[in-house]
Coordinates of N, CA and C in Angstrom, one line a residue:
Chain V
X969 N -7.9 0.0 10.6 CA -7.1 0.2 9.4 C -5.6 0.0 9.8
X970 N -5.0 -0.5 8.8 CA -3.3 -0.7 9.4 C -2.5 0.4 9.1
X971 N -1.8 0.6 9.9 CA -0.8 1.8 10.0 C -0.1 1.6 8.6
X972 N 0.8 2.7 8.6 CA 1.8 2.9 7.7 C 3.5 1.7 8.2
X973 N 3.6 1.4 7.2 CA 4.7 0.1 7.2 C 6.2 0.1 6.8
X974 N 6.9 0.2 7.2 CA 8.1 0.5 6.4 C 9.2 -0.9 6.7
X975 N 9.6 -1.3 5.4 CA 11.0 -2.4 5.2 C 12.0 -1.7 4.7
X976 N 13.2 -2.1 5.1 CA 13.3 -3.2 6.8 C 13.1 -2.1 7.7
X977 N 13.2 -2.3 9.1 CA 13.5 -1.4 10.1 C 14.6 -0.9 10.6
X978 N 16.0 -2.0 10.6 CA 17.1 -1.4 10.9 C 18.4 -1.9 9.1
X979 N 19.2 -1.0 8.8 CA 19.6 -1.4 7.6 C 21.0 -1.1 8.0
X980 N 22.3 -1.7 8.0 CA 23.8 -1.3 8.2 C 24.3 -1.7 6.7
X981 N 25.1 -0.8 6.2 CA 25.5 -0.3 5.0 C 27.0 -0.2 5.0
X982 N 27.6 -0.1 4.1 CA 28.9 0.4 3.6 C 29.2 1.4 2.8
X983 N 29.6 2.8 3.1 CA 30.5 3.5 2.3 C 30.3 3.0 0.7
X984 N 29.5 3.6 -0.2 CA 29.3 3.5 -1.8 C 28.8 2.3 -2.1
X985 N 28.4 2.2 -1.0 CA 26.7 0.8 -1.5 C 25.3 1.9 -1.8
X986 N 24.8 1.1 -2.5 CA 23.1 1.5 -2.5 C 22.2 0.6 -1.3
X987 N 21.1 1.8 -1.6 CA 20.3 0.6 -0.4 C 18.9 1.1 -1.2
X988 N 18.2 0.7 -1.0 CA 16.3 0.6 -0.9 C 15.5 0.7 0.1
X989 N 15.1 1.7 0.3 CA 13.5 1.5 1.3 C 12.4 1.2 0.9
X990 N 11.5 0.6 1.8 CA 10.1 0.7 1.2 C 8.7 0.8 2.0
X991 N 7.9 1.5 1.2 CA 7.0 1.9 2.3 C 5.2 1.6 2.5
X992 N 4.6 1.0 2.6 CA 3.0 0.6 2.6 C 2.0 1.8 3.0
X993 N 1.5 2.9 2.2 CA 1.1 3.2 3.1 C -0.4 3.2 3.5
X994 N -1.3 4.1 4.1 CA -2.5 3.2 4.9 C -3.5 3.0 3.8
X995 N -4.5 2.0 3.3 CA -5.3 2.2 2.6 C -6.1 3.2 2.2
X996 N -5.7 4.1 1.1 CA -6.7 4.7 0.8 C -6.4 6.2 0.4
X997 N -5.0 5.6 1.0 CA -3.8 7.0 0.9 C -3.3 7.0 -0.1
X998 N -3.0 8.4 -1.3 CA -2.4 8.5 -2.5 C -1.0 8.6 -2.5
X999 N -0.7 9.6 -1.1 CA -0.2 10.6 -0.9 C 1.1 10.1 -0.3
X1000 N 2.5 10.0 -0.8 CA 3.6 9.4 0.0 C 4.8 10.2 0.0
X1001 N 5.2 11.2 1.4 CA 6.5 11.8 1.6 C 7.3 11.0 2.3
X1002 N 8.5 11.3 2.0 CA 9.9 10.8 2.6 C 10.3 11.7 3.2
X1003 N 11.2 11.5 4.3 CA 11.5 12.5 5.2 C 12.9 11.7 6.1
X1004 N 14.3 12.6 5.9 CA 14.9 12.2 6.6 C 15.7 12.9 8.5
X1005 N 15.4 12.1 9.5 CA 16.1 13.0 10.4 C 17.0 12.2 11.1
X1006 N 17.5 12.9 11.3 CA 19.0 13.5 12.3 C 19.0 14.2 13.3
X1007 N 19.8 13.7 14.6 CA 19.4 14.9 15.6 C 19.9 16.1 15.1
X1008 N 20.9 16.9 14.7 CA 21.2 17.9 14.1 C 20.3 18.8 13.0
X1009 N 20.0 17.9 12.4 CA 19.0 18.4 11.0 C 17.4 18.8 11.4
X1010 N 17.1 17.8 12.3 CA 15.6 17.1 12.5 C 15.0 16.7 11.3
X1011 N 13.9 17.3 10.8 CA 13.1 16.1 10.3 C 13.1 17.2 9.1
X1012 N 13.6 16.8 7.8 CA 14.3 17.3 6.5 C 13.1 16.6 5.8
X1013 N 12.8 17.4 4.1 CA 11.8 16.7 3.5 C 12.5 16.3 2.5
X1014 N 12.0 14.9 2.2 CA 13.0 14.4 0.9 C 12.2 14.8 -0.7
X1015 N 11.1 14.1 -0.4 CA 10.1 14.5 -1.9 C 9.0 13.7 -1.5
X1016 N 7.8 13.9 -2.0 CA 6.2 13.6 -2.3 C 5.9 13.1 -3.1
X1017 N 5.3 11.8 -3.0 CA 5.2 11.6 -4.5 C 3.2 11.2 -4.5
X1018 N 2.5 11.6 -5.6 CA 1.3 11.3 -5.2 C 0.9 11.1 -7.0
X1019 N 0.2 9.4 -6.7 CA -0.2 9.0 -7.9 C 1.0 8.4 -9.1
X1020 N 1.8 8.4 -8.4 CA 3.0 8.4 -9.0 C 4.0 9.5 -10.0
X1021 N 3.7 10.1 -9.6 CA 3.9 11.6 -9.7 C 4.9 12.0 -8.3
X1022 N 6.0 12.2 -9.0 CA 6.8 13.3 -7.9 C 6.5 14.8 -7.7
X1023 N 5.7 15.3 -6.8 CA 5.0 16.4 -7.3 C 5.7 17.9 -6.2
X1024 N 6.6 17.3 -5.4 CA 8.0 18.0 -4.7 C 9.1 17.8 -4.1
X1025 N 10.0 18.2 -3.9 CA 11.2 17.6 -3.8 C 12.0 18.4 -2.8
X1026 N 12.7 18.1 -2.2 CA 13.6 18.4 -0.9 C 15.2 19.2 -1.4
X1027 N 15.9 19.9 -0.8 CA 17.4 20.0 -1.3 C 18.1 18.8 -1.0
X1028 N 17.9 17.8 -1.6 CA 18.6 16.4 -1.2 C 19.5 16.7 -2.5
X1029 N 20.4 15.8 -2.9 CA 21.5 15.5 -4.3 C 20.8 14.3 -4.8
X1030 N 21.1 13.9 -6.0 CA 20.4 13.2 -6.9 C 20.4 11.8 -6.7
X1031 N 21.6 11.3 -5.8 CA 21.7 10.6 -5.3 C 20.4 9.5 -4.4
X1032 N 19.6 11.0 -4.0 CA 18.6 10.3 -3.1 C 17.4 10.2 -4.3
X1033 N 16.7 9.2 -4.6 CA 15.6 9.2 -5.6 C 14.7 8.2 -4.9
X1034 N 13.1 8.6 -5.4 CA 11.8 7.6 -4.9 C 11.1 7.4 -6.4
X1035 N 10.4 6.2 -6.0 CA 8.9 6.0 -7.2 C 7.8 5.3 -5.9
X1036 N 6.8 6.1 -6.8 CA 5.6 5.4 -6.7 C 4.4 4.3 -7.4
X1037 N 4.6 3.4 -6.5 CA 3.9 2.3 -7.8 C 2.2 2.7 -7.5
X1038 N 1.4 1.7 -8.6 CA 0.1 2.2 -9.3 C -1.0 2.0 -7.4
X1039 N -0.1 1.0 -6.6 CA -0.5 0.4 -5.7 C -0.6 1.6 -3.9
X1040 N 0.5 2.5 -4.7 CA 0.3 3.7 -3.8 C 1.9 3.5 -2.9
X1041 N 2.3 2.1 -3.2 CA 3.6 1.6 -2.3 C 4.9 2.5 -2.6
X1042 N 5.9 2.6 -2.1 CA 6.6 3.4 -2.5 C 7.8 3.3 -1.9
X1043 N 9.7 3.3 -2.7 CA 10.3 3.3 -2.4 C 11.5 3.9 -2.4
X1044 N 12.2 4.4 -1.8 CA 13.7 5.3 -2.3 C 14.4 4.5 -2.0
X1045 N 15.0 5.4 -2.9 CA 17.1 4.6 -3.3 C 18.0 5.6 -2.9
X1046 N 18.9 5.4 -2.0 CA 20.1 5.9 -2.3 C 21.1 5.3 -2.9
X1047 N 21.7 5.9 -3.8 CA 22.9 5.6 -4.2 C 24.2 5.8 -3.6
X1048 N 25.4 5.3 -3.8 CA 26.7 5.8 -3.4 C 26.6 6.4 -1.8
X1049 N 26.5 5.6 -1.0 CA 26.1 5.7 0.5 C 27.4 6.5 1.0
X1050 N 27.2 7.7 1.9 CA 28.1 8.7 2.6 C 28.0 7.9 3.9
X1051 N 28.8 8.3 5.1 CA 28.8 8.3 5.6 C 27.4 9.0 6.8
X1052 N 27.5 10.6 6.1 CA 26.6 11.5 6.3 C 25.1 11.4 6.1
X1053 N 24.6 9.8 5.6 CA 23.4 9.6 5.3 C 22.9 8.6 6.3
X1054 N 23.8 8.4 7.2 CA 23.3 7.8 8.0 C 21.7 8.3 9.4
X1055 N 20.9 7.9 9.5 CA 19.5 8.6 9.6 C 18.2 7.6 9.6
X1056 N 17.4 7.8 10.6 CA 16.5 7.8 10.5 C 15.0 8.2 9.4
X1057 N 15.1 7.4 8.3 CA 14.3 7.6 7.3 C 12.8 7.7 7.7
X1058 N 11.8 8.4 7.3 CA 10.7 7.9 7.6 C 9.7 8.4 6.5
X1059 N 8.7 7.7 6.4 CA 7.5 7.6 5.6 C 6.1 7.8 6.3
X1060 N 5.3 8.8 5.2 CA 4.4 9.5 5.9 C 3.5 9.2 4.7
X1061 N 2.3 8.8 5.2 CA 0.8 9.1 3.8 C -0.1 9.9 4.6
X1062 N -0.7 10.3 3.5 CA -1.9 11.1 3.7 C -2.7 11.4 1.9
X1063 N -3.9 11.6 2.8 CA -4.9 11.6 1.3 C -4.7 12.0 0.0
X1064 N -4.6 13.5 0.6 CA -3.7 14.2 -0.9 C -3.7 15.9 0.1
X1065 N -2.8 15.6 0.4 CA -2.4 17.5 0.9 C -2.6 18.4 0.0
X1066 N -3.3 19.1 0.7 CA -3.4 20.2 -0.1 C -5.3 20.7 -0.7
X1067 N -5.8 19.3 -0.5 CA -6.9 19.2 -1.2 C -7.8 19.7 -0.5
X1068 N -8.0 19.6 1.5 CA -8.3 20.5 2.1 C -7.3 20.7 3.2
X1069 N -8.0 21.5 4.0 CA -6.9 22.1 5.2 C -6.7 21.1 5.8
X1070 N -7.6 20.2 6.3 CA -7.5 18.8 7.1 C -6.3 17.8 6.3
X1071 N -6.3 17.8 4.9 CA -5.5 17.1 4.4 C -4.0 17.1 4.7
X1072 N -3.4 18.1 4.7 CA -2.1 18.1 5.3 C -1.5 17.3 6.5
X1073 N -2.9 16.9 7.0 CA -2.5 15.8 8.7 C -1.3 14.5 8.0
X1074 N -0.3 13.7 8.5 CA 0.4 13.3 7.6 C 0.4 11.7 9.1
X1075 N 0.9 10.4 8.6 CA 0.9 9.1 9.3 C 1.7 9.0 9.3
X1076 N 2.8 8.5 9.4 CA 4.0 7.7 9.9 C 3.9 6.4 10.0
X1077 N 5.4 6.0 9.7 CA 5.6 4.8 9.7 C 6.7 5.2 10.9
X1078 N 7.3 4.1 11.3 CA 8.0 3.7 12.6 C 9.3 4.2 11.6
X1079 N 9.5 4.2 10.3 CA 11.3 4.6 10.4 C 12.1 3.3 10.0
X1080 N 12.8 3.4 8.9 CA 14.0 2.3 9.0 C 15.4 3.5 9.4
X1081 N 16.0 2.6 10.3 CA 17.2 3.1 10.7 C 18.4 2.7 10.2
X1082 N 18.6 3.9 9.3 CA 20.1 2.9 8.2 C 21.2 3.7 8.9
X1083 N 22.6 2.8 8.8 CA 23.7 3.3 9.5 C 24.9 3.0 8.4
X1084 N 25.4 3.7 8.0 CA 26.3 3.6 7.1 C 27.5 3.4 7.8
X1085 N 28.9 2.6 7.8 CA 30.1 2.6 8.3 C 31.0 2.6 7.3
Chain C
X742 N 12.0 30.9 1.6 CA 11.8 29.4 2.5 C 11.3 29.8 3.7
X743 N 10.3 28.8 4.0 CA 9.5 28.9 5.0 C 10.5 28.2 6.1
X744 N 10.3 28.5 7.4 CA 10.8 28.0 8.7 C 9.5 28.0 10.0
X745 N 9.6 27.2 10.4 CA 9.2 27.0 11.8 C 9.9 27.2 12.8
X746 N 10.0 27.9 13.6 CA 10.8 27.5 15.0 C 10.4 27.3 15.9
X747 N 10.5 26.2 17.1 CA 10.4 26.2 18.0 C 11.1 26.4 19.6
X748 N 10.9 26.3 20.3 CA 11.2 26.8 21.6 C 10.7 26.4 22.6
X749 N 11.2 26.2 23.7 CA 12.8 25.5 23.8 C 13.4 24.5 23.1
X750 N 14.6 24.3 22.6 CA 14.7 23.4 22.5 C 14.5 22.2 23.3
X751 N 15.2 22.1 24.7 CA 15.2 20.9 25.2 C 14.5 21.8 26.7
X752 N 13.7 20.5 27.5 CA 13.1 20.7 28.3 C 13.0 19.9 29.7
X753 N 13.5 20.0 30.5 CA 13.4 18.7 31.7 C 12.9 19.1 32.7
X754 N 11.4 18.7 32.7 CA 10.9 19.2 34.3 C 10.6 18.1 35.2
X755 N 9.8 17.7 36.5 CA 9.5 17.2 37.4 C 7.9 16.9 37.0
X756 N 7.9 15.5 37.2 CA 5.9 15.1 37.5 C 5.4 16.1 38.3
X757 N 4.3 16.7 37.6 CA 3.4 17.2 38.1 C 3.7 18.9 37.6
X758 N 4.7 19.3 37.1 CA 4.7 20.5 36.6 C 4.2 21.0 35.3
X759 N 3.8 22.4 35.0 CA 3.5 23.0 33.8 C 4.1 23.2 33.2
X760 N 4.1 23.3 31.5 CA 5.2 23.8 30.8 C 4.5 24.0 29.6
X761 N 5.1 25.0 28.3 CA 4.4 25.6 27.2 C 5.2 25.4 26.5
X762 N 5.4 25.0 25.3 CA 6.5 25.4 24.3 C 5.6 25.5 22.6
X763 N 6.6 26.9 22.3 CA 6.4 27.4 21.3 C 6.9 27.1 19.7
X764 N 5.8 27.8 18.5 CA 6.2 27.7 17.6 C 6.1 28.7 16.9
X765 N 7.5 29.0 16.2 CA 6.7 30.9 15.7 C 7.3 30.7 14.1
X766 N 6.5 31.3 13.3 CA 7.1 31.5 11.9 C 6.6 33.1 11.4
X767 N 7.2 33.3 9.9 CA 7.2 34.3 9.6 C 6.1 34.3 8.6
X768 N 5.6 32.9 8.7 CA 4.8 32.8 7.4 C 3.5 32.3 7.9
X769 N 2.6 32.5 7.1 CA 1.4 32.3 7.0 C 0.9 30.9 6.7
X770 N 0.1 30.1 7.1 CA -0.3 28.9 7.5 C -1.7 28.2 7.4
X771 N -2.1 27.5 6.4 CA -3.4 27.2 6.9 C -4.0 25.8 7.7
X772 N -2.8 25.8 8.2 CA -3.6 24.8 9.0 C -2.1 24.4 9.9
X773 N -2.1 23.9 11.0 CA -0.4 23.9 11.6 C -0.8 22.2 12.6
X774 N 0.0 21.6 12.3 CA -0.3 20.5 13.2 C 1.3 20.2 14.6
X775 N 0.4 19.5 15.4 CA 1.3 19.2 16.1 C 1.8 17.5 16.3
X776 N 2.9 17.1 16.3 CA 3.2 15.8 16.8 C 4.1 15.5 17.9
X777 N 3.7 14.2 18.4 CA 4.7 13.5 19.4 C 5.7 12.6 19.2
X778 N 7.0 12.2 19.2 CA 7.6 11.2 18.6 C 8.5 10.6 20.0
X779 N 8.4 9.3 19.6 CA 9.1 8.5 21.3 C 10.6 8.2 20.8
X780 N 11.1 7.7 20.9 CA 12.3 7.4 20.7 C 12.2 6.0 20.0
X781 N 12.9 5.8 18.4 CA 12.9 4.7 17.6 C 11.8 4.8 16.8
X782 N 10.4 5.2 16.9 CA 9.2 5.7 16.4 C 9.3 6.7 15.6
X783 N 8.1 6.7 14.5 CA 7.8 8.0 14.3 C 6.5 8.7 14.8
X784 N 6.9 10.1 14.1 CA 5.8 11.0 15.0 C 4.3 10.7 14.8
X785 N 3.5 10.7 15.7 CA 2.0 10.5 16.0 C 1.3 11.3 16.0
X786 N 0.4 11.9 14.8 CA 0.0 13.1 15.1 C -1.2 13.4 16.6
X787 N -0.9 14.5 16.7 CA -1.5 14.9 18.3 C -3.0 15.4 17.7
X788 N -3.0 16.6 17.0 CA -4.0 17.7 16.3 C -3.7 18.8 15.6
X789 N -4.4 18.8 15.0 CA -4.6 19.7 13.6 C -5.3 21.3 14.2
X790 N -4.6 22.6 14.0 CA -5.8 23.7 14.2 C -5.5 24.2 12.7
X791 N -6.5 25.1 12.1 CA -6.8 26.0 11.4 C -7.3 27.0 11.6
X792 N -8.1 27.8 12.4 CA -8.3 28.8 12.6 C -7.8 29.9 13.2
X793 N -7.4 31.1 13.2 CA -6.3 31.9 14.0 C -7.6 31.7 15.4
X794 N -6.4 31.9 16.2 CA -7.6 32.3 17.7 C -7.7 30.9 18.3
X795 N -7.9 29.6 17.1 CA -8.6 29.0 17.6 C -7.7 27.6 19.3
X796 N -8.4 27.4 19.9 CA -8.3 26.6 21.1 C -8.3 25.4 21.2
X797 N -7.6 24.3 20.9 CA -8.1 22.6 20.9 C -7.6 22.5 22.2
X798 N -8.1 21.2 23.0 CA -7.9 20.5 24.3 C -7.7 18.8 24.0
X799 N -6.8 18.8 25.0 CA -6.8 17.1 24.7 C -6.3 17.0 25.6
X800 N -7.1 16.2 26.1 CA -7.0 15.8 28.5 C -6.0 17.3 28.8
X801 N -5.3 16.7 28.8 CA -4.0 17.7 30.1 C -3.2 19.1 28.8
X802 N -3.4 18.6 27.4 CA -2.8 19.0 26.8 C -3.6 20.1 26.0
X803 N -3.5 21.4 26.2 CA -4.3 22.3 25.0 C -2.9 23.1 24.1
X804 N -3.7 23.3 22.9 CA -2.7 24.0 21.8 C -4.0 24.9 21.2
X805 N -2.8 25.8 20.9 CA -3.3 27.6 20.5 C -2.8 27.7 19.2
X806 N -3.8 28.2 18.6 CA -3.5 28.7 16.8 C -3.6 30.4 17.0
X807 N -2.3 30.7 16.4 CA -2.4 32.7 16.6 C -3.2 33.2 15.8
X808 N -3.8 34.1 16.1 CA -4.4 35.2 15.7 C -4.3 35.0 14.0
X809 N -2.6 35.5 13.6 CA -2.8 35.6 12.2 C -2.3 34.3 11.3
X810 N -2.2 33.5 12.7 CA -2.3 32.3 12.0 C -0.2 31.6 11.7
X811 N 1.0 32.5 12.2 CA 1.5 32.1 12.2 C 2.4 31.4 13.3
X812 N 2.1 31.2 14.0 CA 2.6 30.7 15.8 C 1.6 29.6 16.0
X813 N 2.4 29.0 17.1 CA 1.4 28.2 18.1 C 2.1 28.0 19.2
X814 N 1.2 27.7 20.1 CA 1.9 27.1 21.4 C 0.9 25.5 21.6
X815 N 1.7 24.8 22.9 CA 1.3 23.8 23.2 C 1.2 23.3 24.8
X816 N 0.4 23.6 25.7 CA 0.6 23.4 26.9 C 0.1 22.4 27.5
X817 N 1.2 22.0 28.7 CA 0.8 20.9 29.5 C 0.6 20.8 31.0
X818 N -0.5 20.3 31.2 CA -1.1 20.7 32.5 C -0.9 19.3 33.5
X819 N -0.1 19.7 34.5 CA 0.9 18.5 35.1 C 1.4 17.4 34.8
X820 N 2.1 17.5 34.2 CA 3.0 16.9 33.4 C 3.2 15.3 33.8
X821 N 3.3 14.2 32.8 CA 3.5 12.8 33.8 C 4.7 12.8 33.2
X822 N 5.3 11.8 33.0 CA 6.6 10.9 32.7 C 6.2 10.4 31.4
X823 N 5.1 10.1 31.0 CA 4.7 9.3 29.5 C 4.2 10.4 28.8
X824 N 4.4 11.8 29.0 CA 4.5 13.0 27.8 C 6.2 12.9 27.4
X825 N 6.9 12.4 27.7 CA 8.1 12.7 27.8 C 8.3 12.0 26.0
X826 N 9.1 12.8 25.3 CA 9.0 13.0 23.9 C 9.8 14.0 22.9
X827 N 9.3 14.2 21.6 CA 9.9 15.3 21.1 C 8.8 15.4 20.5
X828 N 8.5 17.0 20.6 CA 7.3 17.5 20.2 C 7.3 18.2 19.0
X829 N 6.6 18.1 17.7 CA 7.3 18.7 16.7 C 6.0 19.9 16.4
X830 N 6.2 20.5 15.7 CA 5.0 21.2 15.0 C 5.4 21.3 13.4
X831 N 4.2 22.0 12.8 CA 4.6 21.4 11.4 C 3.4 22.9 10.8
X832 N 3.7 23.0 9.7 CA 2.3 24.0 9.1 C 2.6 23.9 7.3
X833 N 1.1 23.2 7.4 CA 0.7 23.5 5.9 C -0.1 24.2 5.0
X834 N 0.1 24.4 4.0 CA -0.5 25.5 2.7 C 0.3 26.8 3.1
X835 N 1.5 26.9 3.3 CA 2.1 28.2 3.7 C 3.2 28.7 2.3
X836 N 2.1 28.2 1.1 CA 3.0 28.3 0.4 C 3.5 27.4 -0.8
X837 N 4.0 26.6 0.0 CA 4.4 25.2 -0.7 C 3.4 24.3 -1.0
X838 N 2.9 24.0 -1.6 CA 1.9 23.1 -1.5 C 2.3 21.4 -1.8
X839 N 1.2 20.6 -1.4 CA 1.6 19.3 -0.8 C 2.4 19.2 0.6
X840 N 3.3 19.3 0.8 CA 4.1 19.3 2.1 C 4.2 19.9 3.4
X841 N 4.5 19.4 4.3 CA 4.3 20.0 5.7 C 5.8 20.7 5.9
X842 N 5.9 22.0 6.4 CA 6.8 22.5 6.7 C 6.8 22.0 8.5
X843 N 8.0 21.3 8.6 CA 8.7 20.9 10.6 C 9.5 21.8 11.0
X844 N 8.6 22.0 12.1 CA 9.7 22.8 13.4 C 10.8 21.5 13.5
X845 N 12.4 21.9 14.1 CA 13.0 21.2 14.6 C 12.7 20.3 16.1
X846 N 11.8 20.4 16.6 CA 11.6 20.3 18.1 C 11.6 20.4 19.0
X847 N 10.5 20.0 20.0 CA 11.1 20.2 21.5 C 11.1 19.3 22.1
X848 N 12.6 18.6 22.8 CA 12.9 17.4 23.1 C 12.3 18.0 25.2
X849 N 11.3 17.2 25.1 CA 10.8 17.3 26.6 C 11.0 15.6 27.6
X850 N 11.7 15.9 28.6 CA 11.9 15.2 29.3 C 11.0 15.4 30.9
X851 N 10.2 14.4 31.4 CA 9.1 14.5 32.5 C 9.9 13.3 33.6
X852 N 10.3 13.8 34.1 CA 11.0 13.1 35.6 C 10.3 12.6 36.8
X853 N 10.5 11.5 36.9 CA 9.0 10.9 38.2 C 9.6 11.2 39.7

């Protein structure tokens, strides 16, 4: 089965640009969290989205938004790029958390590395 | 809000040495997993426990689920240079549902 996929892998930005992520995840998987880290922070939850359904969400600002397509693929946006958003994004699937105890186990993608200047 | 903590943060021992690092919360858990992350990567899950009490092994590596279910540890039995990582723990159904609550880490360093 193929891992979880994330485009691009490295992204350099500007101060009040937007950007897009996006994420493949493994066949079969509903289940798609965002997650951003920082050495400081570590690994922060952005939101979940399953079935296309955002079904929780992180103390992020509005700024940071995702969708899920019918295909399970999934992308976030930020808007108006900080400086402070600079981070290692990463994307995680799994079946559907929650559904059993086992479900919670979560996949990874390798991370796009966006750098805002 | 639920938290995880872990302990130590950062860790630098020599090939061939023991080392344990912890996870403790205030909250209740049903199921708590652990990961490994390399640098540039993301994290790989290691294993999943759910049971309080209960024991997993994996070659050199065993991890412990507490009693009531809110702690863990993770130990390593002579340590090489390719454990060298950041070790996360995480626990879900404690509440929140859908999402894994993350410890911040333990950034372990294995010296040849």
């Amino acid at each position: 089965k193929a891992g979880v996929t994330q485009t691009p892998r490295y992204l350099i930005k500007t101060r009040g640009q937007q950007v897009t992520l996006s994420c493949s995840p493994i066949s079969g998987h509903r289940s798609v969290s965002w997650y951003q880290q920082t050495p400081g922070q570590g690994l922060q939850f952005l939101f979940e989205y399953f079935s296309e359904t955002q079904r929780n969400k992180g103390n992020f600002p509005g700024r940071f938004s995702g969708r899920q397509f019918s295909n399970s693929r999934s992308e976030m946006n930020v808007s108006t790029l900080e400086l402070g958003d600079s981070a290692l994004y990463l994307c995680a699937s799994s079946f559907n958390p929650g559904q059993t105890i086992f479900s919670y186990e979560q996949y990874f993608g390798p991370g796009t590395r966006l750098t805002v200047t | 809000t639920q938290l995880l903590e872990q302990s130590p943060q950062f860790l630098s021992i020599q090939e061939g040495e023991n080392l344990t690092v912890y996870c403790n919360s205030s909250s209740v858990f049903s199921s708590l997993q652990w990961y490994r992350q390399e640098p540039g990567e993301g994290p790989v899950l290691l294993v999943t426990v759910v049971t309080g009490g209960e024991v997993k092994k994996l070659k050199r590596l065993t991890f412990q689920f507490g009693d009531a279910r809110k702690d863990s540890s993770l130990h390593i039995t002579a340590a090489q240079p390719g454990d060298t990582g950041l070790y996360l723990c995480a626990g879900g159904g404690g509440g929140s549902n859908y999402k894994l609550t993350f410890g911040k880490g333990t950034l372990l360093t294995v010296n040849p």
